[in-house]
PDB file of C-alpha atoms in Angstrom:
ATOM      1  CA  UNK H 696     -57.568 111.642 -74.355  1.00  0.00           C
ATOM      2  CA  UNK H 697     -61.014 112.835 -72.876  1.00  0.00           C
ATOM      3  CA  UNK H 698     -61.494 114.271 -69.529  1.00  0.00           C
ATOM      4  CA  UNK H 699     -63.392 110.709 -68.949  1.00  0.00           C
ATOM      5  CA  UNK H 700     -60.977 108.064 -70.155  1.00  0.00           C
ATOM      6  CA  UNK H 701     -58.796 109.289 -66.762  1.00  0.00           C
ATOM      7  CA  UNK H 702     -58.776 106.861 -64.307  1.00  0.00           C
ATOM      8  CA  UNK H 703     -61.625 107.789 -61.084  1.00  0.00           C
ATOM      9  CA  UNK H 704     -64.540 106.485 -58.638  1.00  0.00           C
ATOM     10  CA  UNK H 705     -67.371 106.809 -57.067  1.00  0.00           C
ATOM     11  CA  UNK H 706     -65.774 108.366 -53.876  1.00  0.00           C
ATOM     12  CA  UNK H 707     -64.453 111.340 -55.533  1.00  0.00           C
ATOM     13  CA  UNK H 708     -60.999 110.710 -56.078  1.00  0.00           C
ATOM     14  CA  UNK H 709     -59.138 111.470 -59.177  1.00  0.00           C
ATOM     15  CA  UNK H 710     -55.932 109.655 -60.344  1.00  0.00           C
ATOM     16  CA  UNK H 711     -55.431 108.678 -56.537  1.00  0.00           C
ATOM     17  CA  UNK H 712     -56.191 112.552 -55.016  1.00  0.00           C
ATOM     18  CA  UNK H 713     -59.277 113.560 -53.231  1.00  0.00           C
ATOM     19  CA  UNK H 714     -61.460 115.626 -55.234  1.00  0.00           C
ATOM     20  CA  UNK H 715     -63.075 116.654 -52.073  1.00  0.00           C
ATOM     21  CA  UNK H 716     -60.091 117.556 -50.630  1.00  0.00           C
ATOM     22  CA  UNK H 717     -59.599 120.312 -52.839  1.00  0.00           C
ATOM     23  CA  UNK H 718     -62.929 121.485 -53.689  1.00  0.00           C
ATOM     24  CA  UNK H 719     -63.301 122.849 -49.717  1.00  0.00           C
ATOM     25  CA  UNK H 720     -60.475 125.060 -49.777  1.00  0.00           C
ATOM     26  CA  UNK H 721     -61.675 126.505 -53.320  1.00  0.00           C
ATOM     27  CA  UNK H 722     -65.287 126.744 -52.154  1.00  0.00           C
ATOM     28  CA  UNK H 723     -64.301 128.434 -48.990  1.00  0.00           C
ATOM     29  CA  UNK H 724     -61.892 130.752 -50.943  1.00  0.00           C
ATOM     30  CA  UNK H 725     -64.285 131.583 -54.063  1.00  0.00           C
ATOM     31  CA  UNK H 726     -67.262 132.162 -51.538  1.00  0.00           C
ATOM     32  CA  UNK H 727     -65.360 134.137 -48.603  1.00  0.00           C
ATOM     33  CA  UNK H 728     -64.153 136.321 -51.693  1.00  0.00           C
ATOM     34  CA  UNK H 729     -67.584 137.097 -53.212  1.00  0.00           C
ATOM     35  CA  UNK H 730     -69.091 137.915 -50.037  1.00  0.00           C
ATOM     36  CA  UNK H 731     -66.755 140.494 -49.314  1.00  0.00           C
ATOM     37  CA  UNK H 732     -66.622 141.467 -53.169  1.00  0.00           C
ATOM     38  CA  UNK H 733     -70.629 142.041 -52.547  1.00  0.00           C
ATOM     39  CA  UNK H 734     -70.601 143.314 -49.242  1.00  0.00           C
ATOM     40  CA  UNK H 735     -67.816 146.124 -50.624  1.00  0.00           C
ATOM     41  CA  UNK H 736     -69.993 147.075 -53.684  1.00  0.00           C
ATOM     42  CA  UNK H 737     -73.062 147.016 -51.274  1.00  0.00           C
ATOM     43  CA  UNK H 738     -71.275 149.710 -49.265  1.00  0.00           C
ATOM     44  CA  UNK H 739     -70.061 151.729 -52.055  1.00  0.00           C
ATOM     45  CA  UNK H 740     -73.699 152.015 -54.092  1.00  0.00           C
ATOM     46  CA  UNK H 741     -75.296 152.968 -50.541  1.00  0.00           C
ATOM     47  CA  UNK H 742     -72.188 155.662 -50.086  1.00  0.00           C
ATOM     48  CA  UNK H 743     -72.487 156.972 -53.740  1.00  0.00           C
ATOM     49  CA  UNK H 744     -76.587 157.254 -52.880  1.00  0.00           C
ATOM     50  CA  UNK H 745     -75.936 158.784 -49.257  1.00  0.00           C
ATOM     51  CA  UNK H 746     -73.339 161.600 -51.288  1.00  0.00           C
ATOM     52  CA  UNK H 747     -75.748 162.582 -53.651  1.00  0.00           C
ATOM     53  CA  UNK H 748     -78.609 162.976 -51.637  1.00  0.00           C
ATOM     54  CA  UNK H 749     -76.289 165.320 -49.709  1.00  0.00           C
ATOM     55  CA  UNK H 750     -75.201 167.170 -52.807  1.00  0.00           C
ATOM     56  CA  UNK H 751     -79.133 167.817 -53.590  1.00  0.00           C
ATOM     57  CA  UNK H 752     -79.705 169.042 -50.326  1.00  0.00           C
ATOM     58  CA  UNK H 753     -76.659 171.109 -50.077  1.00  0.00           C
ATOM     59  CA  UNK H 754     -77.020 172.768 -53.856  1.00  0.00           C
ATOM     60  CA  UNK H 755     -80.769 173.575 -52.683  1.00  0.00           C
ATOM     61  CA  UNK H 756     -79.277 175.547 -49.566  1.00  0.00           C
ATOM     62  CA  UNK H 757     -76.763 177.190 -51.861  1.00  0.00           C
ATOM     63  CA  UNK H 758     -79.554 177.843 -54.497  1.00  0.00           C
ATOM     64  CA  UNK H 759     -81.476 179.107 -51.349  1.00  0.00           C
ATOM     65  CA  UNK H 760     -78.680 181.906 -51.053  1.00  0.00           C
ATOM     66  CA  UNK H 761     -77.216 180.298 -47.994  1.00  0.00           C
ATOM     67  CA  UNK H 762     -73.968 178.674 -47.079  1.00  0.00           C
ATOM     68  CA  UNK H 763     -72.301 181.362 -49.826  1.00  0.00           C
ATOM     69  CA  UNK H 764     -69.224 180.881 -47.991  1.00  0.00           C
ATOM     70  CA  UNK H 765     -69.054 176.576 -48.664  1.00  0.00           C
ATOM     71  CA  UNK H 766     -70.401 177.290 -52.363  1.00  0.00           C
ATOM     72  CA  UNK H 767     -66.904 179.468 -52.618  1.00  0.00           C
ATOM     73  CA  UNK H 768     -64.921 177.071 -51.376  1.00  0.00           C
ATOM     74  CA  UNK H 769     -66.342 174.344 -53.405  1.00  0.00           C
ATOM     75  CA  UNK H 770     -65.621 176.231 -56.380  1.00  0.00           C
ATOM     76  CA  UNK H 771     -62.093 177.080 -55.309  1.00  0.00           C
ATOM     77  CA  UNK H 772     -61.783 172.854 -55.098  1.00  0.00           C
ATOM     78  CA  UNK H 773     -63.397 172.347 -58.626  1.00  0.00           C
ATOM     79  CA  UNK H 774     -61.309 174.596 -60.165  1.00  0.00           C
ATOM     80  CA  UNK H 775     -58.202 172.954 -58.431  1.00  0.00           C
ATOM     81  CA  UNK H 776     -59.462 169.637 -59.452  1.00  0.00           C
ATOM     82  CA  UNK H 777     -59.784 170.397 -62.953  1.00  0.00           C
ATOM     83  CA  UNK H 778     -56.439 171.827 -63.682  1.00  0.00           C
ATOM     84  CA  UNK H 779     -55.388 168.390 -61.378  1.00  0.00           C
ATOM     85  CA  UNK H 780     -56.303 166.225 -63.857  1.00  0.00           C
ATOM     86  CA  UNK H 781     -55.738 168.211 -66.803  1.00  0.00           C
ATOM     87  CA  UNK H 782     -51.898 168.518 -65.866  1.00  0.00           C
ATOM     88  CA  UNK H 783     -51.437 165.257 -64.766  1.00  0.00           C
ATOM     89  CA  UNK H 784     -52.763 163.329 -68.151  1.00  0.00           C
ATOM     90  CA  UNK H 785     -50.776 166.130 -69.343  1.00  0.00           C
ATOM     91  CA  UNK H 786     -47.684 164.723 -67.758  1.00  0.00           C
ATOM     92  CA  UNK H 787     -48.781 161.055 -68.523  1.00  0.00           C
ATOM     93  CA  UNK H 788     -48.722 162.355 -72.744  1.00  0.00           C
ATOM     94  CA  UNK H 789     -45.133 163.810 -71.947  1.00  0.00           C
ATOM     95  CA  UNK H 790     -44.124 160.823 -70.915  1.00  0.00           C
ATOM     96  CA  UNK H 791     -44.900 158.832 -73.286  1.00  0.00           C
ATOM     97  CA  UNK H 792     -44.088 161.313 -75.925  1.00  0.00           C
ATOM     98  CA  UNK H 793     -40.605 161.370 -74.968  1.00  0.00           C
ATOM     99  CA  UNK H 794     -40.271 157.826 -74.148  1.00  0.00           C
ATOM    100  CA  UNK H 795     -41.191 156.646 -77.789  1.00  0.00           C
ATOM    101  CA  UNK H 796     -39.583 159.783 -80.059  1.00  0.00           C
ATOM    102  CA  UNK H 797     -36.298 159.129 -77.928  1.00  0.00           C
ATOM    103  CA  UNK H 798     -35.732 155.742 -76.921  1.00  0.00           C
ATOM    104  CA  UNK H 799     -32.174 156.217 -75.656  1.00  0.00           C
ATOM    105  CA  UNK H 800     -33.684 158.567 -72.646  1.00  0.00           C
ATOM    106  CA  UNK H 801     -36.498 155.768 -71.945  1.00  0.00           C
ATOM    107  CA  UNK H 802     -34.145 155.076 -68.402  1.00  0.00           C
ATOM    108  CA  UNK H 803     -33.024 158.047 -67.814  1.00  0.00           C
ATOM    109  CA  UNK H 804     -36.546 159.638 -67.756  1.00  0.00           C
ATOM    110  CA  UNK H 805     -37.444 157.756 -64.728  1.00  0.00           C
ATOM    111  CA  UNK H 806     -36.168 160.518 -62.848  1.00  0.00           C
ATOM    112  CA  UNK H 807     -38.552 162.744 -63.840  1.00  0.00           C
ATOM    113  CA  UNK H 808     -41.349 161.076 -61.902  1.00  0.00           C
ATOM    114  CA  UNK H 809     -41.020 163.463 -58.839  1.00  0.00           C
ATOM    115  CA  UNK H 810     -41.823 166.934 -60.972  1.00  0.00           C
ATOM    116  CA  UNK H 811     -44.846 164.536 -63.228  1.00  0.00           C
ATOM    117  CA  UNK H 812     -46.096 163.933 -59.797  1.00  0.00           C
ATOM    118  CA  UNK H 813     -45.622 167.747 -58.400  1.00  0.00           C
ATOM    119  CA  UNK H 814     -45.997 169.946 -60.699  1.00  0.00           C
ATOM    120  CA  UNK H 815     -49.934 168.900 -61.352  1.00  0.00           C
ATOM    121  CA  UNK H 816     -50.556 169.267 -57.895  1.00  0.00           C
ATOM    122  CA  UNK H 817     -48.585 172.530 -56.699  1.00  0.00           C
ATOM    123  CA  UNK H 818     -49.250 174.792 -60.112  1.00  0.00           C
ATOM    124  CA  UNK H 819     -53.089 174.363 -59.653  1.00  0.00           C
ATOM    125  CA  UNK H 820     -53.061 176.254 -56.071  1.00  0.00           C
ATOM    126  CA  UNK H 821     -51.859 179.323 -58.055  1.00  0.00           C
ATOM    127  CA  UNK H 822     -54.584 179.317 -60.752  1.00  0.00           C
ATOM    128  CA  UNK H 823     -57.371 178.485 -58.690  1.00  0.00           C
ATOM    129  CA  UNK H 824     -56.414 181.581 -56.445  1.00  0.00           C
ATOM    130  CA  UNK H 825     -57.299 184.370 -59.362  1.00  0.00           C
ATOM    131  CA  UNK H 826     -61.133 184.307 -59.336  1.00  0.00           C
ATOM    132  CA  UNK H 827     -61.391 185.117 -55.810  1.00  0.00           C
ATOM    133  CA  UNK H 828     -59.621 188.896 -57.150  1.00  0.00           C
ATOM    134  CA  UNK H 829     -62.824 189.711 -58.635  1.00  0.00           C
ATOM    135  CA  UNK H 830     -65.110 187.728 -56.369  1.00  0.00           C
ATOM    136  CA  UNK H 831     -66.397 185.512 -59.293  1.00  0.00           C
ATOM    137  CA  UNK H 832     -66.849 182.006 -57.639  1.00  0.00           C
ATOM    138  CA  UNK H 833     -70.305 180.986 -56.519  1.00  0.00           C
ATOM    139  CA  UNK H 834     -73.431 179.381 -58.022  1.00  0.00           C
ATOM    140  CA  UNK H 835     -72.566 178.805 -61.468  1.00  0.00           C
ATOM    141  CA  UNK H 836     -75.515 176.271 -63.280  1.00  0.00           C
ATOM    142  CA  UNK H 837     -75.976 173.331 -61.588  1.00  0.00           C
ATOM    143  CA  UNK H 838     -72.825 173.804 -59.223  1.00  0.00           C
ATOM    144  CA  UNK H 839     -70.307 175.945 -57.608  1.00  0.00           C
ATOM    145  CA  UNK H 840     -67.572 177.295 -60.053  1.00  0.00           C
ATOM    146  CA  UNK H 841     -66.910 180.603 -61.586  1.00  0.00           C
ATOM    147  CA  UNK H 842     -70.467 182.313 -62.014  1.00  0.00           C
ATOM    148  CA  UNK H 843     -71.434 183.304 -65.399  1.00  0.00           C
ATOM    149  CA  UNK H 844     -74.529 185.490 -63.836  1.00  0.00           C
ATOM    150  CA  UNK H 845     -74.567 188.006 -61.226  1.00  0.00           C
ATOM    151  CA  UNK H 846     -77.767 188.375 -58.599  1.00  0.00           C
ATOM    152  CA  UNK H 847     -79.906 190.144 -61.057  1.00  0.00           C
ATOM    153  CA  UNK H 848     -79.152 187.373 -63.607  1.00  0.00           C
ATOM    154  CA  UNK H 849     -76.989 189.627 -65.754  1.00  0.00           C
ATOM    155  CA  UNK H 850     -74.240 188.503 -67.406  1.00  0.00           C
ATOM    156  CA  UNK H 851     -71.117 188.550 -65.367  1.00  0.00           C
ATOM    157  CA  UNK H 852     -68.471 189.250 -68.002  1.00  0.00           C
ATOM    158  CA  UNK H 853     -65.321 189.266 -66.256  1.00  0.00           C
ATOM    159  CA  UNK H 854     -66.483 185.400 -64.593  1.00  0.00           C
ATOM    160  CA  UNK H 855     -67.138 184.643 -68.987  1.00  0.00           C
ATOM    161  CA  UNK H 856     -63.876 185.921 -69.691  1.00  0.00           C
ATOM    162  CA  UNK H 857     -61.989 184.314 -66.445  1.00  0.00           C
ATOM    163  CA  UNK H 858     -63.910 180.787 -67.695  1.00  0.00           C
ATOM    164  CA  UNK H 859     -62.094 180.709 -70.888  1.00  0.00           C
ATOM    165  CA  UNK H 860     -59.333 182.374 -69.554  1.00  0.00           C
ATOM    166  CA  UNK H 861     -58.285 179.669 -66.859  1.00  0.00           C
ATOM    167  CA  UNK H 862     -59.836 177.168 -68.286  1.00  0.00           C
ATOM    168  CA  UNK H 863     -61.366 176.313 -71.448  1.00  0.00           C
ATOM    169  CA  UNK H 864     -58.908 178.088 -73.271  1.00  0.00           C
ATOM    170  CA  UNK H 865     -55.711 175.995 -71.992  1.00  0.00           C
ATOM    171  CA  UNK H 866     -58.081 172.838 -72.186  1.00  0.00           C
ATOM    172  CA  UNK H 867     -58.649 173.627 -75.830  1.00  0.00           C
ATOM    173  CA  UNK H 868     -54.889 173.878 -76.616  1.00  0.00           C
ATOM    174  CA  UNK H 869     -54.424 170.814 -74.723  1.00  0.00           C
ATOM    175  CA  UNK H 870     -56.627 169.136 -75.923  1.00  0.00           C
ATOM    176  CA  UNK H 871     -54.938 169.534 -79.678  1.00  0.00           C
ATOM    177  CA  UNK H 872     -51.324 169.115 -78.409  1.00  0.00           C
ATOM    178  CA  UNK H 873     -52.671 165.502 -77.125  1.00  0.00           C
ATOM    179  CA  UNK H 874     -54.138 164.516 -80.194  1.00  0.00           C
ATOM    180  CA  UNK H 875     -51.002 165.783 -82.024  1.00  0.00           C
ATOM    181  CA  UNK H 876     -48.793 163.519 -79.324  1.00  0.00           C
ATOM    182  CA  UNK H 877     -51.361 160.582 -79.985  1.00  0.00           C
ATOM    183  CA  UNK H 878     -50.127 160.984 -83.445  1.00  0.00           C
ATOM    184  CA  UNK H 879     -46.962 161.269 -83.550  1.00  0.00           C
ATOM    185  CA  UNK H 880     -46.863 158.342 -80.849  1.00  0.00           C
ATOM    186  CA  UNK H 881     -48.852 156.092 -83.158  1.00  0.00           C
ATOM    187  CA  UNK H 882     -47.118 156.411 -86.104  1.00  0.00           C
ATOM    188  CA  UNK H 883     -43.713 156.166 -84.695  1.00  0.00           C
ATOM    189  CA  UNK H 884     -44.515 153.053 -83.292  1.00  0.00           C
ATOM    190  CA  UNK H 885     -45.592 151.328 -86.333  1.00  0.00           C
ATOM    191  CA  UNK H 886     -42.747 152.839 -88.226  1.00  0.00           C
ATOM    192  CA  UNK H 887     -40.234 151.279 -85.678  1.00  0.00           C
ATOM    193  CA  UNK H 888     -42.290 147.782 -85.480  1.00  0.00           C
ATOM    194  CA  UNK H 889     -42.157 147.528 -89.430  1.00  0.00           C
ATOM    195  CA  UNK H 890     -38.444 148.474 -89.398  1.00  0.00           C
ATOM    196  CA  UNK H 891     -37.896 145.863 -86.388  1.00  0.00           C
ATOM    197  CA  UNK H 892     -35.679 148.373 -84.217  1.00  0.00           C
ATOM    198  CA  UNK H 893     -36.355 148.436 -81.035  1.00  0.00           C
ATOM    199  CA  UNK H 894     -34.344 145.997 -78.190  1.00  0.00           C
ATOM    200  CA  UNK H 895     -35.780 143.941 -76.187  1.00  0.00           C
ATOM    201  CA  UNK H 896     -35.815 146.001 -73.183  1.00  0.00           C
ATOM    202  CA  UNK H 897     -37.018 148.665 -74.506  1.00  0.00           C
ATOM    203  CA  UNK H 898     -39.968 146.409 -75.743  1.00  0.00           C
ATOM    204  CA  UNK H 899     -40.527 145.473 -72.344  1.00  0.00           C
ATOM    205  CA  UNK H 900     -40.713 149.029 -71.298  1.00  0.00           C
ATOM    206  CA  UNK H 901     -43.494 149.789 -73.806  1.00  0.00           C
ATOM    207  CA  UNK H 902     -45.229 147.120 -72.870  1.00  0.00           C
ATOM    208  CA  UNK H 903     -45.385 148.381 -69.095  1.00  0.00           C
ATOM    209  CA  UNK H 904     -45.688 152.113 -70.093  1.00  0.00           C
ATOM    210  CA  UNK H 905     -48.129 152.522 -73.284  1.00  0.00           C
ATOM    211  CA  UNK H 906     -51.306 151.143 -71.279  1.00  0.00           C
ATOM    212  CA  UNK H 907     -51.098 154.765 -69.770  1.00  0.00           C
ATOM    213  CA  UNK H 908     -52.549 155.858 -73.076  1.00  0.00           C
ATOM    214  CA  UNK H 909     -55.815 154.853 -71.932  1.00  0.00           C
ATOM    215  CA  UNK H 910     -55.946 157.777 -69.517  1.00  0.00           C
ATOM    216  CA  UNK H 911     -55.047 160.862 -72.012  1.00  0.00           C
ATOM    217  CA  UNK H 912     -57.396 159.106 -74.752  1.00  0.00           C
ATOM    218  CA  UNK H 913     -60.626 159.215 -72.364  1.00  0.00           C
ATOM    219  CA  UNK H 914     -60.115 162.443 -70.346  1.00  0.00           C
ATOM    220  CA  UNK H 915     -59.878 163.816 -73.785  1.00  0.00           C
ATOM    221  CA  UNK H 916     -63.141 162.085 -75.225  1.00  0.00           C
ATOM    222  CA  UNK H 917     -65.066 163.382 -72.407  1.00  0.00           C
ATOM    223  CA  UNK H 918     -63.581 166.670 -72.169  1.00  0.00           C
ATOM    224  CA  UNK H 919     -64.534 167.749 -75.965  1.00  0.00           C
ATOM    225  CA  UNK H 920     -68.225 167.752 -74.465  1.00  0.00           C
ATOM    226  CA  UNK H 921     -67.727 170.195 -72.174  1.00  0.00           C
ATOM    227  CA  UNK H 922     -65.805 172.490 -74.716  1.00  0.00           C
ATOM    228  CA  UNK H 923     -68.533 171.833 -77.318  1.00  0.00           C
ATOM    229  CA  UNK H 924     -71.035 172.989 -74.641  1.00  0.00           C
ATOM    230  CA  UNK H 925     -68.872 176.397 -73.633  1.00  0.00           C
ATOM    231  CA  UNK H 926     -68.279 176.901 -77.557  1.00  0.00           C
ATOM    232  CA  UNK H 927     -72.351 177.179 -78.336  1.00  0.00           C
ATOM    233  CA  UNK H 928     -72.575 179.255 -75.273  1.00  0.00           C
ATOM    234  CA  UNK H 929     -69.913 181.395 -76.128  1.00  0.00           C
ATOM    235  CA  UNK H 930     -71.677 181.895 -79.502  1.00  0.00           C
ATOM    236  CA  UNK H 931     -75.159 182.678 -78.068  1.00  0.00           C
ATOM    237  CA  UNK H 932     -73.781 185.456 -75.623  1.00  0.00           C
ATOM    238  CA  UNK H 933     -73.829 183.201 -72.459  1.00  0.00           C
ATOM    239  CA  UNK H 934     -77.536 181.072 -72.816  1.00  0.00           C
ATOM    240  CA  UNK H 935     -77.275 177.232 -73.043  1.00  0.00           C
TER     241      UNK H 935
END
């Protein structure tokens, strides 16, 4: 039966209900949430626009040779932020790892949550601390990090060697035990969904927990960029 073979009239009722009646409420709903949809993305594209105009003006001052002391500090927070996310998809692969190669620990490993959610943030602070031995954080590029150049633009070895050192180096190796984990994770899963093995529960629980994938697969798409970048750089004694 077609939507007009129902019974209705000319005063907007439907099968005996008020087509009006219902429409409001929706209107008023749909349009009360687009406003404040639009007025929230509004405020966030004028936000992003106000921080970057501040970034510009503050990497001229630090270009400039002032502020050294904020230019420090910001690279003391980028290098925390980096090992931050590294460790944490780290955890999120670990996980997941575990969870499918050993399916009988998949509700026991719940209580494991507190050191996945400590242990990125805590082992940073000690990392982040060892440039500041050698005095190697300041205007590095475009930004504040661990400078490849002293002030008569020679190369500053020991900030080349601490890059790779406390960084790229452990991304690298990372990077390949994710893709290995990736992997192994794929393949056991369609091993175990051909074989028909797993309960029903612990179906559910893959359900909930392999979306998390998503996170390890693009931090790691992104991140070969950056190591493709230091790798040519490394190979051209420090010149992009």
């Amino acid at each position: 039966m077609s939507l007009e073979d129902y019974p209705k009239d000319e005063n907007s009722t439907f099968c005996g209900h008020s087509i009006n009646d219902e429409l409001k409420p929706l209107l008023l709903v749909f349009c009360t949430s687009g406003s404040v949809c639009s007025f929230f993305c509004a405020l966030a594209i004028l936000v992003m626009i106000f921080f970057a105009v501040q970034f510009l003006d503050l990497w001229f001052k630090f270009w400039e040779g002032n502020h050294s002391t904020k230019c420090v500090i910001q690279s003391y927070l980028a290098e925390y932020s980096l090992w931050v996310m590294l460790l944490s998809t780290l955890m999120v692969t670990l996980h997941l790892t575990v969870m499918v190669l050993f399916p009988s620990f998949y509700l026991s490993i719940g209580k494991l949550e507190p050191f996945y959610i400590l242990f990125p943030w805590a082992f940073p602070i000690l990392i982040a601390w060892i440039p500041f031995i050698h005095h190697d954080y300041g205007i590095s590029g475009s930004w504040c990090w661990i400078r490849l150049y002293n002030n008569d633009c020679s190369l500053n070895k020991e900030g080349m060697i601490e890059m790779y050192a406390l960084w790229y180096g452990e991304l690298f190796v990372t990077l390949i035990l994710n893709n290995v984990a990736l992997v192994i994770i794929s393949i056991t899963l369609c091993k175990r969904a051909y074989q028909k093995t797993m309960s029903l529960d612990y179906r559910k629980a893959l359900k909930q927990t392999l979306p998390l994938l998503i996170y390890p697969i693009t931090y790691q798409f992104f991140s070969w960029f950056a190591i493709a970048n230091r790798l040519y750089q490394a190979l051209n004694n420090g010149h992009y």
